[in-house]
Amino acid sequence: MKKLYLIGNQKMNMTYSELEPYFEKLTEIASHSTNVVGVCVPYVYINLAKYMLDGSKVLFGAENMHYEDKGAFTGEISAQMLNDFGCDLVIIGHSERRQYFAETDEQVNLKVKKALETGITPIVCFGETLEEREQGLTHTVIERQLTGALADISEEDMGRLIFAYEPVWAIGTGVSATPEQAEEICLFAKKLLKEQYMVNDCIMLYGGSLKPSNAQEILSKPSINGGLIGGACLKVSDFEQLINTKVE
């Protein structure tokens, strides 16, 4: 069976009273799964995640971070702050960060470097908008995002990254890419990484309205190693179904 990586991205959702039973149940679910399970939570709940998930099979982390170690960056969080709480993961370059907070490829690159320097595994996101897809620019946009994000990253460090293809037109819309569309782009990204960065194998996730009803078909594609899961991770019963997905 293929080992899958199922990472939840809670975004700006859930409260303390909801997360306590959620983490308790997630720990139990992960303990029986052969897949890799993780969850990235809002900053204010990282300490709760550490308290309840540390020592379990559930990896935990943050949804974003700054690339500077410290300074006058009101409202931001540094990689060292995340490291203080033992974060395993951090999502970098999510389309919502790019769209709503004007995050650039250069900033993504700085964040990737800082996460690696601090020992946190970056989940590097990339993906095209609907307009870009309709204009036939998908491959061009993804190559630009990946080469921008990976500038000056060593070959050794490339092996420490997780990648997530998130077509912007499928995030939070309820419309998922078809399994064939997801496979095409994940394969394109893997070929690009191999040709330009000598990455012979990497963890490539699909994100974008992944849910129990389409997970089996999408996750069975050969170039897809798991999912970065938004809405479907908020309800633990839905997340459980994804975590228990088994594919050849």
PDB file of C-alpha atoms in Angstrom:
ATOM      1  CA  MET A   1       0.000   0.000   0.000  1.00  0.00           C
ATOM      2  CA  LYS A   2       1.153   3.546  -0.728  1.00  0.00           C
ATOM      3  CA  LYS A   3       1.943   5.598   2.374  1.00  0.00           C
ATOM      4  CA  LEU A   4      -0.130   8.771   2.196  1.00  0.00           C
ATOM      5  CA  TYR A   5       0.482  12.113   3.876  1.00  0.00           C
ATOM      6  CA  LEU A   6      -2.775  13.675   5.106  1.00  0.00           C
ATOM      7  CA  ILE A   7      -2.182  17.178   6.490  1.00  0.00           C
ATOM      8  CA  GLY A   8      -5.042  19.338   7.735  1.00  0.00           C
ATOM      9  CA  ASN A   9      -5.003  23.115   7.287  1.00  0.00           C
ATOM     10  CA  GLN A  10      -7.505  24.546   9.763  1.00  0.00           C
ATOM     11  CA  LYS A  11      -7.163  28.117   8.479  1.00  0.00           C
ATOM     12  CA  MET A  12      -9.049  30.608  10.703  1.00  0.00           C
ATOM     13  CA  ASN A  13     -11.465  28.087  12.164  1.00  0.00           C
ATOM     14  CA  MET A  14     -12.279  26.295  15.423  1.00  0.00           C
ATOM     15  CA  THR A  15     -12.011  27.414  19.040  1.00  0.00           C
ATOM     16  CA  TYR A  16     -10.333  26.040  22.156  1.00  0.00           C
ATOM     17  CA  SER A  17     -13.456  24.196  23.281  1.00  0.00           C
ATOM     18  CA  GLU A  18     -13.772  22.563  19.864  1.00  0.00           C
ATOM     19  CA  LEU A  19     -10.105  21.686  19.527  1.00  0.00           C
ATOM     20  CA  GLU A  20      -9.699  19.768  22.787  1.00  0.00           C
ATOM     21  CA  PRO A  21     -12.020  16.897  21.788  1.00  0.00           C
ATOM     22  CA  TYR A  22     -10.839  17.210  18.176  1.00  0.00           C
ATOM     23  CA  PHE A  23      -7.179  16.646  19.098  1.00  0.00           C
ATOM     24  CA  GLU A  24      -8.120  13.816  21.435  1.00  0.00           C
ATOM     25  CA  LYS A  25     -10.022  12.013  18.691  1.00  0.00           C
ATOM     26  CA  LEU A  26      -7.372  12.778  16.048  1.00  0.00           C
ATOM     27  CA  THR A  27      -4.688  11.213  18.241  1.00  0.00           C
ATOM     28  CA  GLU A  28      -6.743   8.045  18.507  1.00  0.00           C
ATOM     29  CA  ILE A  29      -7.446   7.917  14.759  1.00  0.00           C
ATOM     30  CA  ALA A  30      -3.797   8.420  13.821  1.00  0.00           C
ATOM     31  CA  SER A  31      -2.637   5.723  16.201  1.00  0.00           C
ATOM     32  CA  HIS A  32      -4.423   3.119  14.063  1.00  0.00           C
ATOM     33  CA  SER A  33      -3.389   4.484  10.673  1.00  0.00           C
ATOM     34  CA  THR A  34      -0.439   3.500   8.515  1.00  0.00           C
ATOM     35  CA  ASN A  35      -0.568   6.924   6.826  1.00  0.00           C
ATOM     36  CA  VAL A  36       1.238  10.059   8.003  1.00  0.00           C
ATOM     37  CA  VAL A  37      -1.152  12.451   9.743  1.00  0.00           C
ATOM     38  CA  GLY A  38      -0.611  16.129  10.498  1.00  0.00           C
ATOM     39  CA  VAL A  39      -2.507  19.310  11.262  1.00  0.00           C
ATOM     40  CA  CYS A  40      -1.573  22.972  10.963  1.00  0.00           C
ATOM     41  CA  VAL A  41      -3.431  25.217  13.390  1.00  0.00           C
ATOM     42  CA  PRO A  42      -3.879  28.949  14.095  1.00  0.00           C
ATOM     43  CA  TYR A  43      -0.975  30.441  16.052  1.00  0.00           C
ATOM     44  CA  VAL A  44      -2.944  30.823  19.288  1.00  0.00           C
ATOM     45  CA  TYR A  45      -3.573  27.064  19.481  1.00  0.00           C
ATOM     46  CA  ILE A  46      -0.057  25.822  18.820  1.00  0.00           C
ATOM     47  CA  ASN A  47       0.569  25.432  22.547  1.00  0.00           C
ATOM     48  CA  LEU A  48      -2.606  23.360  22.878  1.00  0.00           C
ATOM     49  CA  ALA A  49      -1.497  21.254  19.914  1.00  0.00           C
ATOM     50  CA  LYS A  50       1.867  20.684  21.565  1.00  0.00           C
ATOM     51  CA  TYR A  51       0.223  19.734  24.858  1.00  0.00           C
ATOM     52  CA  MET A  52      -2.241  17.294  23.306  1.00  0.00           C
ATOM     53  CA  LEU A  53      -0.352  15.966  20.262  1.00  0.00           C
ATOM     54  CA  ASP A  54       3.274  15.867  21.395  1.00  0.00           C
ATOM     55  CA  GLY A  55       4.359  12.230  21.592  1.00  0.00           C
ATOM     56  CA  SER A  56       1.484  11.047  19.411  1.00  0.00           C
ATOM     57  CA  LYS A  57       1.630  10.042  15.743  1.00  0.00           C
ATOM     58  CA  VAL A  58       0.100  13.382  14.717  1.00  0.00           C
ATOM     59  CA  LEU A  59       2.509  15.973  13.346  1.00  0.00           C
ATOM     60  CA  PHE A  60       1.542  19.563  14.070  1.00  0.00           C
ATOM     61  CA  GLY A  61       2.524  22.990  12.877  1.00  0.00           C
ATOM     62  CA  ALA A  62       1.582  26.481  11.794  1.00  0.00           C
ATOM     63  CA  GLU A  63      -0.181  27.953   8.788  1.00  0.00           C
ATOM     64  CA  ASN A  64       2.416  30.654   8.123  1.00  0.00           C
ATOM     65  CA  MET A  65       5.500  32.369   9.565  1.00  0.00           C
ATOM     66  CA  HIS A  66       7.761  35.364   8.985  1.00  0.00           C
ATOM     67  CA  TYR A  67      11.212  35.036   7.450  1.00  0.00           C
ATOM     68  CA  GLU A  68      12.988  37.322   9.946  1.00  0.00           C
ATOM     69  CA  ASP A  69      14.193  36.074  13.323  1.00  0.00           C
ATOM     70  CA  LYS A  70      12.813  39.104  15.179  1.00  0.00           C
ATOM     71  CA  GLY A  71      11.943  42.747  14.696  1.00  0.00           C
ATOM     72  CA  ALA A  72       9.206  45.333  14.360  1.00  0.00           C
ATOM     73  CA  PHE A  73       6.729  43.091  12.530  1.00  0.00           C
ATOM     74  CA  THR A  74       3.539  43.517  14.528  1.00  0.00           C
ATOM     75  CA  GLY A  75       1.329  40.449  14.390  1.00  0.00           C
ATOM     76  CA  GLU A  76       3.947  38.170  12.851  1.00  0.00           C
ATOM     77  CA  ILE A  77       5.487  34.970  14.228  1.00  0.00           C
ATOM     78  CA  SER A  78       9.078  33.820  13.710  1.00  0.00           C
ATOM     79  CA  ALA A  79      10.339  30.342  12.922  1.00  0.00           C
ATOM     80  CA  GLN A  80      12.156  30.250  16.268  1.00  0.00           C
ATOM     81  CA  MET A  81       8.882  30.945  18.072  1.00  0.00           C
ATOM     82  CA  LEU A  82       7.353  27.970  16.283  1.00  0.00           C
ATOM     83  CA  ASN A  83      10.428  25.918  17.105  1.00  0.00           C
ATOM     84  CA  ASP A  84      10.016  26.740  20.794  1.00  0.00           C
ATOM     85  CA  PHE A  85       6.771  24.769  20.704  1.00  0.00           C
ATOM     86  CA  GLY A  86       8.217  21.875  18.740  1.00  0.00           C
ATOM     87  CA  CYS A  87       6.350  22.497  15.496  1.00  0.00           C
ATOM     88  CA  ASP A  88       7.013  19.849  12.883  1.00  0.00           C
ATOM     89  CA  LEU A  89       5.474  21.673   9.925  1.00  0.00           C
ATOM     90  CA  VAL A  90       4.704  25.089   8.498  1.00  0.00           C
ATOM     91  CA  ILE A  91       2.611  25.917   5.434  1.00  0.00           C
ATOM     92  CA  ILE A  92       4.366  28.399   3.158  1.00  0.00           C
ATOM     93  CA  GLY A  93       3.070  30.216   0.092  1.00  0.00           C
ATOM     94  CA  HIS A  94      -0.570  29.197   0.414  1.00  0.00           C
ATOM     95  CA  SER A  95      -2.676  30.858  -2.280  1.00  0.00           C
ATOM     96  CA  GLU A  96      -4.692  32.709   0.360  1.00  0.00           C
ATOM     97  CA  ARG A  97      -1.480  34.288   1.636  1.00  0.00           C
ATOM     98  CA  ARG A  98      -0.582  35.262  -1.911  1.00  0.00           C
ATOM     99  CA  GLN A  99      -4.069  36.516  -2.758  1.00  0.00           C
ATOM    100  CA  TYR A 100      -5.114  38.340   0.413  1.00  0.00           C
ATOM    101  CA  PHE A 101      -1.743  39.362   1.845  1.00  0.00           C
ATOM    102  CA  ALA A 102       0.243  39.995  -1.349  1.00  0.00           C
ATOM    103  CA  GLU A 103       2.869  37.363  -0.550  1.00  0.00           C
ATOM    104  CA  THR A 104       5.459  37.108  -3.324  1.00  0.00           C
ATOM    105  CA  ASP A 105       7.606  34.273  -4.640  1.00  0.00           C
ATOM    106  CA  GLU A 106      10.630  36.035  -3.131  1.00  0.00           C
ATOM    107  CA  GLN A 107       9.024  36.097   0.317  1.00  0.00           C
ATOM    108  CA  VAL A 108       8.072  32.450  -0.028  1.00  0.00           C
ATOM    109  CA  ASN A 109      11.716  31.673  -0.793  1.00  0.00           C
ATOM    110  CA  LEU A 110      12.917  33.526   2.302  1.00  0.00           C
ATOM    111  CA  LYS A 111      10.390  31.673   4.451  1.00  0.00           C
ATOM    112  CA  VAL A 112      11.390  28.296   3.032  1.00  0.00           C
ATOM    113  CA  LYS A 113      15.036  28.990   3.813  1.00  0.00           C
ATOM    114  CA  LYS A 114      14.256  30.144   7.338  1.00  0.00           C
ATOM    115  CA  ALA A 115      12.062  27.119   8.077  1.00  0.00           C
ATOM    116  CA  LEU A 116      14.810  24.769   6.872  1.00  0.00           C
ATOM    117  CA  GLU A 117      17.403  26.634   8.901  1.00  0.00           C
ATOM    118  CA  THR A 118      15.224  26.234  12.001  1.00  0.00           C
ATOM    119  CA  GLY A 119      14.501  22.551  11.454  1.00  0.00           C
ATOM    120  CA  ILE A 120      10.812  22.876  10.562  1.00  0.00           C
ATOM    121  CA  THR A 121       9.499  21.073   7.481  1.00  0.00           C
ATOM    122  CA  PRO A 122       8.024  23.559   4.983  1.00  0.00           C
ATOM    123  CA  ILE A 123       4.945  22.619   2.987  1.00  0.00           C
ATOM    124  CA  VAL A 124       5.557  24.664  -0.162  1.00  0.00           C
ATOM    125  CA  CYS A 125       2.306  25.534  -1.946  1.00  0.00           C
ATOM    126  CA  PHE A 126       1.835  26.378  -5.598  1.00  0.00           C
ATOM    127  CA  GLY A 127      -1.095  26.604  -7.992  1.00  0.00           C
ATOM    128  CA  GLU A 128      -2.801  28.617 -10.699  1.00  0.00           C
ATOM    129  CA  THR A 129      -5.963  30.740 -10.716  1.00  0.00           C
ATOM    130  CA  LEU A 130      -8.929  29.943 -12.928  1.00  0.00           C
ATOM    131  CA  GLU A 131      -8.048  32.852 -15.212  1.00  0.00           C
ATOM    132  CA  GLU A 132      -4.475  31.584 -15.588  1.00  0.00           C
ATOM    133  CA  ARG A 133      -5.721  28.069 -16.379  1.00  0.00           C
ATOM    134  CA  GLU A 134      -8.195  29.344 -18.973  1.00  0.00           C
ATOM    135  CA  GLN A 135      -5.396  31.338 -20.621  1.00  0.00           C
ATOM    136  CA  GLY A 136      -3.218  28.230 -20.873  1.00  0.00           C
ATOM    137  CA  LEU A 137      -0.680  29.593 -18.382  1.00  0.00           C
ATOM    138  CA  THR A 138      -0.822  26.802 -15.797  1.00  0.00           C
ATOM    139  CA  HIS A 139       2.634  25.344 -16.481  1.00  0.00           C
ATOM    140  CA  THR A 140       4.223  28.792 -16.795  1.00  0.00           C
ATOM    141  CA  VAL A 141       2.766  29.965 -13.468  1.00  0.00           C
ATOM    142  CA  ILE A 142       3.745  26.806 -11.623  1.00  0.00           C
ATOM    143  CA  GLU A 143       7.295  26.861 -12.983  1.00  0.00           C
ATOM    144  CA  ARG A 144       7.615  30.512 -11.906  1.00  0.00           C
ATOM    145  CA  GLN A 145       6.272  29.796  -8.426  1.00  0.00           C
ATOM    146  CA  LEU A 146       8.478  26.759  -7.866  1.00  0.00           C
ATOM    147  CA  THR A 147      11.689  28.274  -9.224  1.00  0.00           C
ATOM    148  CA  GLY A 148      11.011  31.411  -7.179  1.00  0.00           C
ATOM    149  CA  ALA A 149      10.321  29.460  -4.002  1.00  0.00           C
ATOM    150  CA  LEU A 150      13.378  27.243  -4.396  1.00  0.00           C
ATOM    151  CA  ALA A 151      16.046  29.780  -5.356  1.00  0.00           C
ATOM    152  CA  ASP A 152      19.399  28.954  -3.739  1.00  0.00           C
ATOM    153  CA  ILE A 153      18.057  25.909  -1.874  1.00  0.00           C
ATOM    154  CA  SER A 154      20.694  23.176  -1.681  1.00  0.00           C
ATOM    155  CA  GLU A 155      20.147  19.762  -3.221  1.00  0.00           C
ATOM    156  CA  GLU A 156      20.346  18.232   0.246  1.00  0.00           C
ATOM    157  CA  ASP A 157      17.656  20.561   1.614  1.00  0.00           C
ATOM    158  CA  MET A 158      15.370  19.822  -1.335  1.00  0.00           C
ATOM    159  CA  GLY A 159      14.822  16.396   0.167  1.00  0.00           C
ATOM    160  CA  ARG A 160      13.402  17.958   3.324  1.00  0.00           C
ATOM    161  CA  LEU A 161      10.546  19.739   1.581  1.00  0.00           C
ATOM    162  CA  ILE A 162       6.902  18.799   1.122  1.00  0.00           C
ATOM    163  CA  PHE A 163       5.088  20.256  -1.884  1.00  0.00           C
ATOM    164  CA  ALA A 164       1.379  20.940  -2.287  1.00  0.00           C
ATOM    165  CA  TYR A 165      -0.371  21.603  -5.571  1.00  0.00           C
ATOM    166  CA  GLU A 166      -3.401  23.743  -4.811  1.00  0.00           C
ATOM    167  CA  PRO A 167      -5.312  24.982  -7.846  1.00  0.00           C
ATOM    168  CA  VAL A 168      -6.696  28.297  -6.618  1.00  0.00           C
ATOM    169  CA  TRP A 169      -9.961  27.728  -8.475  1.00  0.00           C
ATOM    170  CA  ALA A 170     -10.589  24.589  -6.399  1.00  0.00           C
ATOM    171  CA  ILE A 171      -9.799  25.932  -2.919  1.00  0.00           C
ATOM    172  CA  GLY A 172     -12.882  26.392  -0.774  1.00  0.00           C
ATOM    173  CA  THR A 173     -15.131  26.312  -3.829  1.00  0.00           C
ATOM    174  CA  GLY A 174     -16.350  22.747  -3.510  1.00  0.00           C
ATOM    175  CA  VAL A 175     -15.045  22.172  -7.043  1.00  0.00           C
ATOM    176  CA  SER A 176     -12.093  19.826  -7.104  1.00  0.00           C
ATOM    177  CA  ALA A 177      -9.663  19.260  -9.924  1.00  0.00           C
ATOM    178  CA  THR A 178     -10.382  16.008 -11.695  1.00  0.00           C
ATOM    179  CA  PRO A 179      -8.018  13.174 -10.795  1.00  0.00           C
ATOM    180  CA  GLU A 180      -6.504  13.539 -14.266  1.00  0.00           C
ATOM    181  CA  GLN A 181      -5.946  17.304 -13.846  1.00  0.00           C
ATOM    182  CA  ALA A 182      -4.377  16.806 -10.425  1.00  0.00           C
ATOM    183  CA  GLU A 183      -2.121  14.019 -11.683  1.00  0.00           C
ATOM    184  CA  GLU A 184      -1.032  16.019 -14.732  1.00  0.00           C
ATOM    185  CA  ILE A 185       0.182  18.978 -12.696  1.00  0.00           C
ATOM    186  CA  CYS A 186       1.723  16.942  -9.887  1.00  0.00           C
ATOM    187  CA  LEU A 187       3.628  14.934 -12.496  1.00  0.00           C
ATOM    188  CA  PHE A 188       4.706  18.149 -14.243  1.00  0.00           C
ATOM    189  CA  ALA A 189       5.961  19.551 -10.920  1.00  0.00           C
ATOM    190  CA  LYS A 190       7.854  16.370 -10.085  1.00  0.00           C
ATOM    191  CA  LYS A 191       9.525  16.342 -13.514  1.00  0.00           C
ATOM    192  CA  LEU A 192      10.477  19.991 -13.090  1.00  0.00           C
ATOM    193  CA  LEU A 193      11.981  19.313  -9.671  1.00  0.00           C
ATOM    194  CA  LYS A 194      13.945  16.366 -11.037  1.00  0.00           C
ATOM    195  CA  GLU A 195      15.266  18.182 -14.109  1.00  0.00           C
ATOM    196  CA  GLN A 196      16.151  21.491 -12.450  1.00  0.00           C
ATOM    197  CA  TYR A 197      16.970  20.486  -8.866  1.00  0.00           C
ATOM    198  CA  MET A 198      17.977  16.802  -9.068  1.00  0.00           C
ATOM    199  CA  VAL A 199      15.077  15.816  -6.803  1.00  0.00           C
ATOM    200  CA  ASN A 200      14.495  12.173  -7.695  1.00  0.00           C
ATOM    201  CA  ASP A 201      11.600  11.735  -5.339  1.00  0.00           C
ATOM    202  CA  CYS A 202       9.505  14.100  -3.252  1.00  0.00           C
ATOM    203  CA  ILE A 203       6.296  14.242  -1.281  1.00  0.00           C
ATOM    204  CA  MET A 204       3.687  15.860  -3.511  1.00  0.00           C
ATOM    205  CA  LEU A 205       0.303  16.647  -1.972  1.00  0.00           C
ATOM    206  CA  TYR A 206      -2.902  17.700  -3.666  1.00  0.00           C
ATOM    207  CA  GLY A 207      -5.076  20.368  -2.050  1.00  0.00           C
ATOM    208  CA  GLY A 208      -8.311  21.852  -3.296  1.00  0.00           C
ATOM    209  CA  SER A 209     -11.688  20.553  -2.090  1.00  0.00           C
ATOM    210  CA  LEU A 210     -10.271  17.109  -1.316  1.00  0.00           C
ATOM    211  CA  LYS A 211     -12.971  15.189   0.555  1.00  0.00           C
ATOM    212  CA  PRO A 212     -14.032  11.618   1.342  1.00  0.00           C
ATOM    213  CA  SER A 213     -16.093  11.355  -1.842  1.00  0.00           C
ATOM    214  CA  ASN A 214     -13.164  12.039  -4.200  1.00  0.00           C
ATOM    215  CA  ALA A 215     -10.124  11.062  -2.108  1.00  0.00           C
ATOM    216  CA  GLN A 216      -9.779   7.460  -3.284  1.00  0.00           C
ATOM    217  CA  GLU A 217      -9.657   8.382  -6.951  1.00  0.00           C
ATOM    218  CA  ILE A 218      -7.347  11.386  -6.554  1.00  0.00           C
ATOM    219  CA  LEU A 219      -4.958   9.868  -4.021  1.00  0.00           C
ATOM    220  CA  SER A 220      -4.520   6.706  -6.083  1.00  0.00           C
ATOM    221  CA  LYS A 221      -2.802   8.686  -8.853  1.00  0.00           C
ATOM    222  CA  PRO A 222       0.907   7.766  -9.052  1.00  0.00           C
ATOM    223  CA  SER A 223       2.338  11.294  -8.719  1.00  0.00           C
ATOM    224  CA  ILE A 224       0.185  12.233  -5.706  1.00  0.00           C
ATOM    225  CA  ASN A 225       1.465  11.290  -2.244  1.00  0.00           C
ATOM    226  CA  GLY A 226      -1.327  12.711  -0.122  1.00  0.00           C
ATOM    227  CA  GLY A 227      -3.429  15.760   0.538  1.00  0.00           C
ATOM    228  CA  LEU A 228      -3.334  19.188   2.143  1.00  0.00           C
ATOM    229  CA  ILE A 229      -6.872  19.297   3.448  1.00  0.00           C
ATOM    230  CA  GLY A 230      -8.889  22.410   4.228  1.00  0.00           C
ATOM    231  CA  GLY A 231     -12.624  22.196   4.884  1.00  0.00           C
ATOM    232  CA  ALA A 232     -12.726  18.413   5.204  1.00  0.00           C
ATOM    233  CA  CYS A 233     -10.254  18.462   8.108  1.00  0.00           C
ATOM    234  CA  LEU A 234     -12.537  20.588  10.301  1.00  0.00           C
ATOM    235  CA  LYS A 235     -15.012  17.785  10.898  1.00  0.00           C
ATOM    236  CA  VAL A 236     -13.097  14.970  12.535  1.00  0.00           C
ATOM    237  CA  SER A 237     -15.345  12.268  11.044  1.00  0.00           C
ATOM    238  CA  ASP A 238     -14.545  13.523   7.515  1.00  0.00           C
ATOM    239  CA  PHE A 239     -10.847  13.812   8.324  1.00  0.00           C
ATOM    240  CA  GLU A 240     -10.931  10.274   9.702  1.00  0.00           C
ATOM    241  CA  GLN A 241     -12.213   8.921   6.393  1.00  0.00           C
ATOM    242  CA  LEU A 242      -9.374  10.666   4.567  1.00  0.00           C
ATOM    243  CA  ILE A 243      -6.797   9.431   7.058  1.00  0.00           C
ATOM    244  CA  ASN A 244      -8.033   5.868   6.598  1.00  0.00           C
ATOM    245  CA  THR A 245      -7.767   6.019   2.803  1.00  0.00           C
ATOM    246  CA  LYS A 246      -5.846   3.072   1.395  1.00  0.00           C
ATOM    247  CA  VAL A 247      -4.521   2.967  -2.159  1.00  0.00           C
ATOM    248  CA  GLU A 248      -2.186   0.644  -4.030  1.00  0.00           C
TER     249      GLU A 248
END
